Amino acid sequence: AQTVTQSQPEMSVQEAETVTLSCTYDTSENNYYLFWYKQPPSRQMILVIRQEAYKQQNATENRFSVNFQKAAKSFSLKISDSQLGDTAMYFCAFITQGGSEKLVFGKGTKLTVNP
Amino acid sequence: DADVTQTPRNRITKTGKRIMLECSQTKGHDRMYWYRQDPGLGLRLIYYSFDVKDINKGEISDGYSVSRQAQAKFSLSLESAIPNQTALYFCATSDFRTGDQETQYFGPGTRLLVL
């Protein structure tokens, strides 16, 4: 069974600084997708970034980027120039290619951006 | 207008009552999902549907039922609510036809309290 582990229950960062959230996963599959979702206090689940396992290039979306290490089964999220609006729970998630399996979530990391 | 809507946004009910949570989407996606979020546990899949005639149980389907009334509508029912069904419920969609079935887009969530 696939599992996703986020080892940092809580983190904080100063506004404008950079922070990295960790995620590791376990799977025997070779083709899969990884995601980071953001859940602000409004509780909406917002897709931040996605990475296809077959792509070696790390995904980037504006201030958000990932460090995908397939051999190590590691998928960290880097937030640059942190903003107060980045304060949220961040969930790492995994799904096998084809989407026939469920989206497996980690337990989340609570990020607080301090002014 | 939001692509994925859920009604109601908040609901308080009593033990033993039957309630229905509704999800509608205007994204034109064929796949729909229901998840439950409990504090510290991340999101867990309750049911999913790949089209109107295809309904599948997720990891925690006991005590729940679903109905896919149309491609755009997917309802979750609690036949006889119990307090441990108090949680935040999310509907999500994905699209097999565009080849992006792995990426799921979430509604705003329904907060349910069972007394």
Coordinates of C-alpha atoms in Angstrom, one line a residue, chain B residues 26-73:
Chain B
T26 CA -19.4 22.8 -13.9
K27 CA -15.9 21.6 -14.9
G28 CA -17.4 18.9 -17.2
H29 CA -15.3 16.3 -15.4
D30 CA -16.4 12.7 -15.5
R31 CA -14.9 11.5 -12.2
M32 CA -16.1 12.5 -8.8
Y33 CA -15.0 11.7 -5.3
W34 CA -16.1 12.1 -1.7
Y35 CA -13.4 12.5 1.1
R36 CA -13.6 13.0 4.8
Q37 CA -11.1 15.1 6.8
D38 CA -10.5 14.5 10.5
P39 CA -8.0 16.5 12.5
G40 CA -4.6 14.8 12.4
L41 CA -5.7 12.2 9.9
G42 CA -5.5 14.0 6.6
L43 CA -8.2 13.1 3.9
R44 CA -9.6 9.7 3.5
L45 CA -11.7 8.5 0.5
I46 CA -15.3 7.5 1.1
Y47 CA -16.7 6.8 -2.4
Y48 CA -15.8 7.5 -5.9
S49 CA -17.5 7.5 -9.3
F50 CA -15.9 7.3 -12.7
D51 CA -19.1 7.9 -14.5
V52 CA -22.9 7.9 -13.8
K53 CA -23.1 4.1 -13.9
D54 CA -19.9 3.4 -12.0
I55 CA -19.8 3.7 -8.2
N56 CA -16.9 2.4 -6.0
K57 CA -16.3 2.2 -2.3
G58 CA -13.3 3.9 -0.8
E59 CA -11.4 3.0 2.3
I60 CA -14.1 4.2 4.8
S61 CA -17.5 3.6 3.1
D62 CA -19.3 2.0 6.1
G63 CA -22.2 4.2 7.2
Y64 CA -22.3 6.1 4.0
S65 CA -24.0 5.8 0.6
V66 CA -23.8 7.8 -2.6
S67 CA -25.8 8.7 -5.7
R68 CA -24.5 9.9 -9.0
Q69 CA -27.6 11.6 -10.4
A70 CA -25.9 13.1 -13.4
Q71 CA -22.4 13.6 -14.6
A72 CA -22.3 16.9 -12.8
K73 CA -23.9 15.8 -9.5

